[in-house]
Amino acid sequence: MSLSVRILKKIVKNEAMASDPPEIYGWRVYLLACSACFGAMSFGWDSSVIGGVIELPPFKTDYGLTGNPKASASLAGNIVSTLQAGCFLGALLASPLTDRYGRKWCLIGISAVITVGVIMQAVSSGNLGPLYAGRFVAGVGVGAASTINPIYVSENAPRAIRGLLTGLYQLFIVTGGMIAFWINYAVSLHFHGKSMYIFPLAIQALPAVLLCLCMLLCHESPRWLARADRWEDTKRILAQIRNLPPDHPYIEDEFQEIVDQLENERRLVGDATFWNLQKEMWTVPGNRKRALISITLMVCQQMTGTNAINTYAPTIFKNLGLTGTSTPLFSTGIYGIVKVLSCICFLLFMADSLGRRRSLLWTSIAQGLVMFYIGLYVRIAPPIEGQSVPPAGYFALVCIFLFAAFFQFGWGPACWILASEIPTARLRSLNVALAAATQWLFNFVVARSVPEMLVTVGAHGYGTYLIFGSFCFSMFFFVWFFIPETKGISLEAMDRLFGVTDGPEKALVEEDNTHHTDGNHSSSGQEKKPAEKGQTSQIETVA
């Protein structure tokens, strides 16, 4: 057993880690997950870079962010939120595209879309039209990546460390954000004129380029290949990813789980048309519950206020008493480092050991407490311009960093892990698309409203923090009553966890599909697939 596997077994505590063969934790699965997660890095990078750029004096002058504070705040909100509007559209488009063309090639296409959008932003040269269009186009790519990236990783990850690998999505988001924060700080010190904002806008293309290059070296998801009835490829790639021979009992068992679940889905509902999928999602109670959980998790994630701080961190640090341009940007860079280190700690020590549910519970309370402290400080003893920050103010600054840590210990990575692992395979892309679209819709709402909230909701915007803190406290009760623990459970076992069996739901759906059935077809209306090559379908022979 290698040293890395021994360390992993000491860190990750669940039944699957104890029983599964150590060979499956080889370098291939980590490389695959990291390659796909460059899409997540684009998410964090693009969302974070603009918050510093809109504070740079040349950008303010060229794009009209001077004069009336309310008007400037409204314009800044428009510039920032255009990306989120594109992301909302991209997240919805991703589901049918990735089901039809696969996870791998959709991610490669997405990288090209993001790159085009970044180029449009960089060459806008003071014109709002190209800037808006570029951010919208890049947003379409980033939003699509936010749907496909977690699906691809969760479908390839071993069950024992699926939380860790899917959580890499969040780690790459915060790493991209951290890099963007420090680039903004560097250009504020060393660049002058238009290049001060052109460089950070242009360098946003880097993670998209890396996504394209790395995904060209990766395999397609074996579970997508199974849905396409490419059974030989499914088993071959599954064996490669798991670093085991195709006839190994572990590969045989995992392959059989995939076969059984796919056969069950086809028997229950039939062809994967849009309306059949919608019917399956919203009329089967267990599927409906999973869809609503995923959507609500993403609403809650945004209503913590995290992306308000990510995007407007320099403005928030100014409101807490830090002056100048470089000092708030430097503090924002430290904020990014705290997020990355906290996310690493969560993935290593909590995601697959403490679990998703407990992590969400305790961080709900912790985030609410620090948000309330910041809001009450700004209300009771706000910073006075020209005077040094008091001790209570420095603790408010510390609370911003604590909030970053608490968010990465739970609501940041755990939401994406749950949304990508709890759906049934047939509905996974649709479920994650709905979750991602919800995330971007509320991200848009927050990005558009926070600049004006900081100006209008109480002195120094103190009410903004109290609103977000109240949402954090309320999220505790949602998790307590509705979120089960999923650590160490295989993707194929999620149906049993959420009560989707061959019981009443089967009868309900089969009744709707009886008009498809004849002597040569399955109850789904699909002919069992003897492959055109003269081979018997794997579903027939194995199931």
Coordinates of C-alpha atoms in Angstrom, one line a residue:
M1 CA 0.0 0.0 0.0
S2 CA 1.5 3.4 -1.0
L3 CA 2.2 6.2 1.4
S4 CA -0.5 8.4 -0.1
V5 CA -3.2 5.7 0.4
R6 CA -2.1 5.1 4.0
I7 CA -2.4 8.8 4.7
L8 CA -5.8 8.9 3.0
K9 CA -7.1 6.0 5.1
K10 CA -6.0 7.8 8.3
I11 CA -7.8 11.0 7.1
V12 CA -11.0 9.6 5.6
K13 CA -13.2 7.6 8.0
N14 CA -16.1 5.8 6.3
E15 CA -17.0 2.2 5.5
A16 CA -16.2 2.4 1.9
M17 CA -12.6 3.5 2.6
A18 CA -12.1 0.5 4.9
S19 CA -13.5 -2.1 2.4
D20 CA -12.6 -0.8 -1.1
P21 CA -9.3 -1.9 -2.7
P22 CA -6.4 0.7 -2.3
E23 CA -5.5 0.6 -6.0
I24 CA -8.5 2.7 -6.9
Y25 CA -7.0 5.8 -5.2
G26 CA -4.3 6.1 -7.8
W27 CA -3.1 9.3 -9.6
R28 CA -5.5 9.0 -12.5
V29 CA -8.7 9.9 -10.6
Y30 CA -7.0 13.0 -9.0
L31 CA -5.7 14.2 -12.4
L32 CA -9.0 13.7 -14.0
A33 CA -10.8 15.7 -11.3
C34 CA -8.3 18.5 -11.3
S35 CA -8.4 18.8 -15.1
A36 CA -12.2 19.2 -15.1
C37 CA -12.1 21.7 -12.2
F38 CA -10.3 24.3 -14.3
G39 CA -13.9 25.1 -15.3
A40 CA -14.5 25.9 -11.6
M41 CA -11.4 28.1 -11.6
S42 CA -12.9 30.2 -14.3
F43 CA -16.0 30.6 -12.2
G44 CA -14.1 31.9 -9.2
W45 CA -11.6 33.9 -11.3
D46 CA -14.2 35.7 -13.4
S47 CA -16.5 36.4 -10.4
S48 CA -13.8 37.8 -8.2
V49 CA -11.6 39.8 -10.6
I50 CA -14.3 42.3 -11.4
G51 CA -14.8 43.4 -7.8
G52 CA -11.2 44.8 -7.7
V53 CA -11.3 46.1 -11.2
I54 CA -14.3 48.4 -10.6
E55 CA -12.3 50.0 -7.7
L56 CA -9.3 50.8 -10.0
P57 CA -9.2 54.6 -10.8
P58 CA -8.6 54.2 -14.6
F59 CA -11.5 51.8 -14.9
K60 CA -13.8 54.2 -12.9
T61 CA -12.8 57.1 -15.2
D62 CA -13.1 55.2 -18.5
Y63 CA -16.4 53.5 -17.7
G64 CA -18.2 56.3 -15.9
L65 CA -18.1 55.0 -12.3
T66 CA -17.6 58.5 -10.9
G67 CA -20.0 61.1 -9.6
N68 CA -23.2 60.3 -7.8
P69 CA -22.6 57.4 -5.4
K70 CA -26.0 55.8 -6.0
A71 CA -25.7 56.0 -9.8
S72 CA -22.1 54.6 -9.6
A73 CA -23.3 51.7 -7.4
S74 CA -26.1 50.9 -9.8
L75 CA -23.7 50.9 -12.8
A76 CA -21.2 48.7 -10.9
G77 CA -24.0 46.3 -10.1
N78 CA -24.9 46.1 -13.8
I79 CA -21.3 45.5 -14.9
V80 CA -20.8 42.7 -12.3
S81 CA -24.2 41.0 -12.6
T82 CA -24.1 40.6 -16.4
L83 CA -21.8 37.7 -15.9
Q84 CA -24.3 36.0 -13.6
A85 CA -27.1 36.6 -16.2
G86 CA -25.0 34.7 -18.8
C87 CA -24.2 32.0 -16.2
F88 CA -27.9 31.4 -15.6
L89 CA -28.5 30.8 -19.3
G90 CA -25.4 28.6 -19.6
A91 CA -26.4 26.4 -16.7
L92 CA -29.8 25.6 -18.2
L93 CA -28.3 24.9 -21.7
A94 CA -25.7 22.6 -20.3
S95 CA -28.1 19.7 -19.3
P96 CA -29.4 18.8 -22.8
L97 CA -26.0 19.4 -24.4
T98 CA -24.0 17.3 -22.0
D99 CA -26.5 14.4 -22.2
R100 CA -26.3 14.5 -26.0
Y101 CA -22.6 15.1 -26.6
G102 CA -21.0 13.9 -23.4
R103 CA -19.2 15.6 -20.5
K104 CA -15.7 15.7 -22.0
W105 CA -16.5 17.5 -25.3
C106 CA -18.9 19.9 -23.7
L107 CA -16.3 21.1 -21.3
I108 CA -13.8 21.6 -24.2
G109 CA -16.4 23.6 -26.1
I110 CA -17.2 25.6 -23.0
S111 CA -13.5 26.6 -22.7
A112 CA -13.7 28.2 -26.1
V113 CA -16.9 30.2 -25.2
I114 CA -15.3 31.6 -22.1
T115 CA -12.1 32.6 -24.0
V116 CA -14.2 34.5 -26.6
G117 CA -16.0 36.4 -23.8
V118 CA -12.8 37.3 -22.0
I119 CA -11.3 38.7 -25.2
M120 CA -14.4 40.9 -25.7
Q121 CA -14.0 42.3 -22.2
A122 CA -10.3 43.0 -22.6
V123 CA -10.7 44.9 -25.9
S124 CA -13.8 46.9 -24.8
S125 CA -11.5 49.9 -24.1
G126 CA -14.0 52.1 -22.2
N127 CA -17.1 51.0 -24.1
L128 CA -19.8 49.5 -21.9
G129 CA -21.5 47.6 -24.8
P130 CA -18.6 45.2 -25.6
L131 CA -17.9 44.9 -21.8
Y132 CA -21.5 43.8 -21.1
A133 CA -21.5 41.4 -24.1
G134 CA -18.1 39.9 -23.2
R135 CA -19.2 39.3 -19.6
F136 CA -22.5 37.8 -20.8
V137 CA -20.7 35.4 -23.3
A138 CA -18.1 34.4 -20.7
G139 CA -20.9 33.9 -18.2
V140 CA -22.7 31.4 -20.6
G141 CA -19.5 29.3 -20.6
V142 CA -18.9 29.6 -16.8
G143 CA -22.5 28.7 -16.1
A144 CA -22.4 25.6 -18.3
A145 CA -19.1 24.6 -16.6
S146 CA -20.8 24.9 -13.2
T147 CA -23.3 22.3 -14.3
I148 CA -21.1 19.8 -16.1
N149 CA -17.9 20.0 -13.9
P150 CA -19.5 18.5 -10.7
I151 CA -21.3 15.8 -12.8
Y152 CA -18.2 14.7 -14.5
V153 CA -16.1 14.5 -11.3
S154 CA -18.8 12.7 -9.3
E155 CA -19.4 10.2 -12.0
N156 CA -15.7 9.2 -12.1
A157 CA -14.9 9.4 -8.3
P158 CA -14.6 6.4 -6.0
R159 CA -17.4 6.5 -3.5
A160 CA -15.2 6.7 -0.4
I161 CA -13.6 10.0 -1.6
R162 CA -16.4 11.3 -3.8
G163 CA -16.9 14.2 -1.4
L164 CA -13.2 15.1 -1.5
L165 CA -13.0 15.0 -5.3
T166 CA -16.3 16.7 -6.0
G167 CA -15.3 19.3 -3.4
L168 CA -12.3 20.1 -5.5
Y169 CA -14.8 22.0 -7.6
Q170 CA -15.1 24.5 -4.7
L171 CA -11.4 24.5 -4.0
F172 CA -10.7 25.5 -7.6
I173 CA -13.4 28.2 -7.3
V174 CA -11.7 29.8 -4.3
T175 CA -8.2 29.3 -5.8
G176 CA -9.3 31.2 -8.9
G177 CA -10.8 33.9 -6.7
M178 CA -7.6 34.1 -4.6
I179 CA -5.4 34.5 -7.7
A180 CA -7.8 37.2 -9.1
F181 CA -7.6 39.1 -5.8
W182 CA -3.8 39.1 -5.8
I183 CA -3.6 40.1 -9.5
N184 CA -5.9 43.1 -8.7
Y185 CA -3.5 44.0 -5.9
A186 CA -0.4 43.7 -8.1
V187 CA -1.8 45.8 -10.9
S188 CA -2.8 48.5 -8.4
L189 CA 0.9 48.8 -7.4
H190 CA 2.8 48.2 -10.7
F191 CA 0.5 49.1 -13.6
H192 CA -0.6 52.4 -14.9
G193 CA -3.3 53.7 -17.2
K194 CA -5.6 51.4 -19.1
S195 CA -3.3 48.4 -18.7
M196 CA -4.2 48.5 -15.0
Y197 CA -7.6 46.9 -15.8
I198 CA -6.9 45.4 -19.2
F199 CA -4.4 42.9 -17.8
P200 CA -6.7 41.4 -15.1
L201 CA -9.6 41.2 -17.5
A202 CA -7.5 39.5 -20.2
I203 CA -5.7 37.0 -17.9
Q204 CA -9.2 35.5 -17.0
A205 CA -8.8 33.4 -20.1
L206 CA -5.9 31.3 -18.5
P207 CA -8.1 28.7 -16.6
A208 CA -10.3 28.3 -19.7
V209 CA -7.2 27.5 -21.8
L210 CA -6.0 25.0 -19.2
L211 CA -9.5 23.4 -19.1
C212 CA -9.3 22.8 -22.9
L213 CA -5.8 21.4 -22.9
C214 CA -6.3 19.1 -19.9
M215 CA -9.7 17.7 -21.0
L216 CA -8.2 16.7 -24.3
L217 CA -6.1 14.2 -22.3
C218 CA -9.0 12.8 -20.2
H219 CA -11.6 10.1 -20.9
E220 CA -15.3 10.4 -21.2
S221 CA -17.4 9.6 -18.1
P222 CA -18.1 5.8 -17.9
R223 CA -21.6 6.4 -16.7
W224 CA -22.4 8.6 -19.7
L225 CA -20.9 6.0 -22.0
A226 CA -23.2 3.4 -20.3
R227 CA -26.3 5.6 -21.1
A228 CA -25.1 5.7 -24.7
D229 CA -24.9 1.8 -24.7
R230 CA -21.2 1.9 -25.3
W231 CA -20.7 -1.0 -22.8
E232 CA -17.2 -2.1 -23.8
D233 CA -15.9 1.5 -23.5
T234 CA -17.7 1.8 -20.2
K235 CA -15.9 -1.2 -18.6
R236 CA -12.5 -0.4 -20.2
I237 CA -12.5 3.2 -19.0
L238 CA -13.9 2.3 -15.6
A239 CA -11.0 -0.2 -15.2
Q240 CA -8.4 2.4 -16.3
I241 CA -9.7 5.0 -13.9
R242 CA -9.8 2.5 -11.0
N243 CA -6.4 1.2 -11.9
L244 CA -7.7 -2.4 -11.8
P245 CA -8.0 -5.2 -14.4
P246 CA -11.5 -5.4 -16.1
D247 CA -12.2 -8.8 -14.5
H248 CA -11.4 -7.6 -10.9
P249 CA -14.4 -8.2 -8.6
Y250 CA -14.6 -4.5 -7.6
I251 CA -14.9 -3.5 -11.3
E252 CA -17.4 -6.2 -11.9
D253 CA -19.5 -5.0 -8.9
E254 CA -19.4 -1.3 -9.9
F255 CA -20.1 -2.1 -13.5
Q256 CA -23.1 -4.3 -12.4
E257 CA -24.4 -1.5 -10.3
I258 CA -24.3 0.8 -13.3
V259 CA -26.1 -1.8 -15.5
D260 CA -28.8 -2.5 -12.9
Q261 CA -29.6 1.1 -12.2
L262 CA -29.8 2.0 -15.9
E263 CA -32.0 -1.0 -16.7
N264 CA -34.3 -0.1 -13.8
E265 CA -34.5 3.5 -15.0
R266 CA -35.4 2.4 -18.5
R267 CA -37.9 0.0 -17.3
L268 CA -39.6 2.6 -15.1
V269 CA -39.8 5.6 -17.3
G270 CA -38.7 4.9 -20.9
D271 CA -37.2 7.2 -23.4
A272 CA -35.2 10.2 -22.1
T273 CA -37.4 12.8 -23.7
F274 CA -37.6 16.2 -22.1
W275 CA -41.2 15.7 -20.8
N276 CA -40.4 12.1 -19.6
L277 CA -37.5 13.4 -17.6
Q278 CA -39.6 16.3 -16.2
K279 CA -42.4 13.8 -15.3
E280 CA -39.9 11.5 -13.6
M281 CA -38.3 14.3 -11.6
W282 CA -41.5 15.9 -10.4
T283 CA -44.0 13.1 -10.0
V284 CA -41.8 10.5 -8.3
P285 CA -41.6 11.7 -4.6
G286 CA -38.0 10.7 -4.0
N287 CA -36.8 12.4 -7.2
R288 CA -38.9 15.5 -6.4
K289 CA -37.4 15.7 -2.9
R290 CA -33.9 15.5 -4.3
A291 CA -34.5 18.3 -6.9
L292 CA -36.1 20.6 -4.3
I293 CA -33.2 19.9 -1.9
S294 CA -30.6 20.8 -4.6
I295 CA -32.4 24.0 -5.5
T296 CA -32.9 25.1 -1.9
L297 CA -29.3 24.4 -1.0
M298 CA -28.2 26.8 -3.8
V299 CA -30.6 29.5 -2.7
C300 CA -29.2 29.1 0.8
Q301 CA -25.6 29.1 -0.4
Q302 CA -26.1 32.5 -2.0
M303 CA -28.1 34.0 0.8
T304 CA -25.2 33.5 3.2
G305 CA -23.8 36.6 1.5
T306 CA -20.6 34.8 0.4
N307 CA -20.6 36.2 -3.2
A308 CA -21.4 39.7 -1.9
I309 CA -18.1 39.5 0.0
N310 CA -16.3 37.7 -2.9
T311 CA -17.3 40.3 -5.4
Y312 CA -17.4 43.5 -3.4
A313 CA -14.7 42.7 -0.8
P314 CA -12.6 45.8 -1.5
T315 CA -15.8 48.0 -1.1
I316 CA -16.7 46.1 2.1
F317 CA -13.2 46.5 3.6
K318 CA -13.4 50.3 2.8
N319 CA -16.7 50.4 4.7
L320 CA -15.1 48.8 7.7
G321 CA -12.5 51.6 7.8
L322 CA -9.6 50.6 5.5
T323 CA -8.5 53.5 3.3
G324 CA -6.7 53.9 0.0
T325 CA -6.8 51.6 -3.0
S326 CA -4.1 49.1 -2.2
T327 CA -4.9 48.3 1.4
P328 CA -8.4 47.0 0.8
L329 CA -7.1 45.0 -2.2
F330 CA -4.3 43.5 0.0
S331 CA -6.9 42.6 2.6
T332 CA -9.0 41.0 -0.1
G333 CA -6.0 38.9 -1.1
I334 CA -5.6 37.6 2.4
Y335 CA -9.3 36.8 2.4
G336 CA -8.7 34.7 -0.7
I337 CA -5.9 32.8 1.0
V338 CA -8.1 32.1 4.1
K339 CA -10.8 30.6 1.8
V340 CA -8.3 28.3 0.0
L341 CA -6.7 27.0 3.2
S342 CA -10.2 26.5 4.8
C343 CA -11.5 24.6 1.8
I344 CA -8.4 22.3 1.8
C345 CA -9.1 21.5 5.5
F346 CA -12.7 20.7 4.8
L347 CA -11.9 18.4 1.9
L348 CA -9.2 16.5 3.8
F349 CA -10.7 16.2 7.2
M350 CA -14.5 16.8 7.0
A351 CA -16.2 16.1 3.7
D352 CA -15.9 12.3 3.9
S353 CA -15.4 11.9 7.6
L354 CA -17.5 14.5 9.5
G355 CA -19.9 14.4 6.6
R356 CA -22.0 16.8 4.6
R357 CA -24.9 17.2 7.1
R358 CA -22.9 18.0 10.2
S359 CA -20.7 20.4 8.3
L360 CA -23.8 22.3 7.1
L361 CA -25.4 22.4 10.5
W362 CA -22.5 24.0 12.5
T363 CA -21.4 26.4 9.9
S364 CA -24.9 27.8 9.5
I365 CA -24.7 29.1 13.1
A366 CA -21.1 30.2 12.9
Q367 CA -21.7 32.2 9.7
G368 CA -24.8 33.9 11.3
L369 CA -22.9 34.9 14.4
V370 CA -20.0 36.6 12.5
M371 CA -22.4 38.4 10.1
F372 CA -24.5 39.7 13.0
Y373 CA -21.3 41.0 14.7
I374 CA -20.2 42.9 11.6
G375 CA -23.7 44.4 11.2
L376 CA -24.0 45.4 14.8
Y377 CA -20.5 47.0 14.8
V378 CA -21.3 49.0 11.7
R379 CA -24.6 50.1 13.3
I380 CA -23.3 50.9 16.9
A381 CA -19.7 52.1 16.4
P382 CA -19.1 52.7 12.7
P383 CA -15.7 53.7 11.4
I384 CA -15.1 57.5 11.2
E385 CA -13.2 58.8 8.1
G386 CA -9.8 60.1 9.0
Q387 CA -9.5 58.1 12.3
S388 CA -7.8 54.9 13.0
V389 CA -9.8 51.6 13.1
P390 CA -10.8 50.8 16.7
P391 CA -10.2 47.4 18.3
A392 CA -13.9 46.5 17.7
G393 CA -13.4 47.4 14.1
Y394 CA -10.4 45.1 13.7
F395 CA -12.4 42.3 15.2
A396 CA -15.1 43.0 12.5
L397 CA -12.3 42.6 9.9
V398 CA -11.3 39.3 11.5
C399 CA -15.0 38.3 11.3
I400 CA -14.8 38.7 7.5
F401 CA -12.0 36.2 7.4
L402 CA -13.8 33.9 9.9
F403 CA -16.9 34.0 7.6
A404 CA -14.7 32.9 4.7
A405 CA -13.4 30.0 6.7
F406 CA -16.8 28.9 8.0
F407 CA -18.3 29.0 4.5
Q408 CA -15.6 26.8 3.1
F409 CA -16.1 24.3 6.0
G410 CA -19.6 23.7 4.9
W411 CA -21.9 25.7 2.6
G412 CA -19.3 26.3 -0.1
P413 CA -18.2 22.8 -1.1
A414 CA -21.0 20.7 0.5
C415 CA -23.8 22.1 -1.6
W416 CA -22.0 21.2 -4.9
I417 CA -21.2 17.7 -3.5
L418 CA -24.8 17.0 -2.6
A419 CA -26.3 18.4 -5.8
S420 CA -24.1 16.3 -8.0
E421 CA -24.3 13.0 -5.9
I422 CA -27.9 12.6 -4.8
P423 CA -29.8 12.5 -8.1
T424 CA -30.5 9.3 -10.0
A425 CA -28.1 8.9 -12.9
R426 CA -30.8 9.5 -15.5
L427 CA -31.7 12.9 -13.9
R428 CA -28.2 13.9 -12.8
S429 CA -27.5 16.5 -15.5
L430 CA -31.0 18.0 -15.2
N431 CA -30.8 18.1 -11.4
V432 CA -27.4 19.8 -11.4
A433 CA -28.5 22.2 -14.2
L434 CA -31.5 23.3 -12.0
A435 CA -29.2 23.7 -9.0
A436 CA -26.6 25.6 -10.9
A437 CA -29.1 27.8 -12.6
T438 CA -30.7 28.6 -9.2
Q439 CA -27.2 29.4 -7.8
W440 CA -26.6 31.8 -10.7
L441 CA -30.0 33.4 -10.5
F442 CA -29.5 34.2 -6.8
N443 CA -25.9 35.1 -7.4
F444 CA -27.2 37.6 -9.9
V445 CA -29.8 39.0 -7.4
V446 CA -27.0 39.4 -4.8
A447 CA -24.5 40.9 -7.2
R448 CA -27.0 43.3 -8.5
S449 CA -28.5 44.4 -5.2
V450 CA -25.5 44.5 -2.8
P451 CA -23.8 47.7 -4.1
E452 CA -27.1 49.6 -3.5
M453 CA -27.8 47.8 -0.2
L454 CA -24.4 48.9 1.1
V455 CA -25.4 52.5 0.3
T456 CA -29.1 52.4 1.3
V457 CA -29.8 49.7 3.9
G458 CA -28.9 51.6 7.0
A459 CA -25.8 53.7 7.8
H460 CA -22.8 52.1 6.2
G461 CA -25.1 49.3 5.0
Y462 CA -25.3 47.6 8.4
G463 CA -28.7 46.0 7.5
T464 CA -27.0 44.1 4.7
Y465 CA -25.0 42.0 7.2
L466 CA -28.0 41.5 9.4
I467 CA -30.2 40.2 6.5
F468 CA -27.5 37.7 5.5
G469 CA -26.9 36.6 9.1
S470 CA -30.6 35.9 9.6
F471 CA -30.6 33.7 6.5
C472 CA -27.7 31.8 7.9
F473 CA -29.5 31.0 11.1
S474 CA -32.6 29.9 9.3
M475 CA -30.6 27.4 7.1
F476 CA -29.8 25.4 10.2
F477 CA -33.4 24.3 10.5
F478 CA -33.6 23.4 6.8
V479 CA -30.6 21.1 7.1
W480 CA -31.8 19.6 10.3
F481 CA -35.1 18.5 8.9
F482 CA -34.4 17.7 5.3
I483 CA -30.8 16.8 4.6
P484 CA -29.7 13.1 5.1
E485 CA -26.0 12.1 5.4
T486 CA -24.5 10.7 2.1
K487 CA -20.9 10.2 2.9
G488 CA -19.5 6.8 1.7
I489 CA -22.7 5.9 -0.2
S490 CA -22.4 4.9 -3.8
L491 CA -24.2 6.9 -6.5
E492 CA -26.3 3.9 -7.4
A493 CA -27.5 3.6 -3.7
M494 CA -28.9 7.1 -3.6
D495 CA -32.3 5.9 -4.9
R496 CA -32.7 3.6 -1.9
L497 CA -31.6 6.4 0.5
F498 CA -34.4 8.7 -0.9
G499 CA -37.0 5.9 -1.1
V500 CA -37.2 5.4 -4.8
T501 CA -37.8 1.7 -5.3
D502 CA -39.8 -0.6 -7.5
G503 CA -42.9 0.1 -5.4
P504 CA -45.8 2.5 -6.1
E505 CA -43.7 4.9 -8.1
K506 CA -43.0 2.1 -10.6
A507 CA -46.7 1.4 -11.0
L508 CA -47.4 5.0 -11.5
V509 CA -44.9 5.5 -14.2
E510 CA -45.4 2.1 -15.9
E511 CA -49.1 2.9 -16.3
D512 CA -48.2 6.0 -18.2
N513 CA -45.9 4.0 -20.5
T514 CA -48.1 1.1 -21.3
H515 CA -48.8 2.4 -24.8
H516 CA -45.2 1.8 -25.7
T517 CA -45.2 -1.9 -24.8
D518 CA -45.3 -4.8 -27.3
G519 CA -43.9 -8.2 -27.6
N520 CA -40.5 -7.1 -28.8
H521 CA -39.9 -4.2 -26.5
S522 CA -39.2 -3.6 -22.9
S523 CA -41.8 -1.8 -20.7
S524 CA -40.0 1.4 -21.4
G525 CA -40.7 1.3 -25.1
Q526 CA -37.1 0.8 -25.9
E527 CA -35.8 -2.2 -27.7
K528 CA -33.2 -4.0 -25.7
K529 CA -30.1 -3.3 -27.6
P530 CA -28.4 -6.0 -29.5
A531 CA -25.7 -4.0 -30.8
E532 CA -25.4 -3.5 -34.4
K533 CA -22.1 -5.4 -34.3
G534 CA -24.0 -8.6 -33.6
Q535 CA -23.3 -8.5 -29.8
T536 CA -26.0 -8.9 -27.2
S537 CA -26.7 -5.9 -25.1
Q538 CA -24.8 -5.8 -21.9
I539 CA -28.0 -4.9 -20.1
E540 CA -29.6 -8.1 -21.3
T541 CA -26.6 -10.4 -20.5
V542 CA -25.5 -8.9 -17.2
A543 CA -28.8 -7.7 -15.6

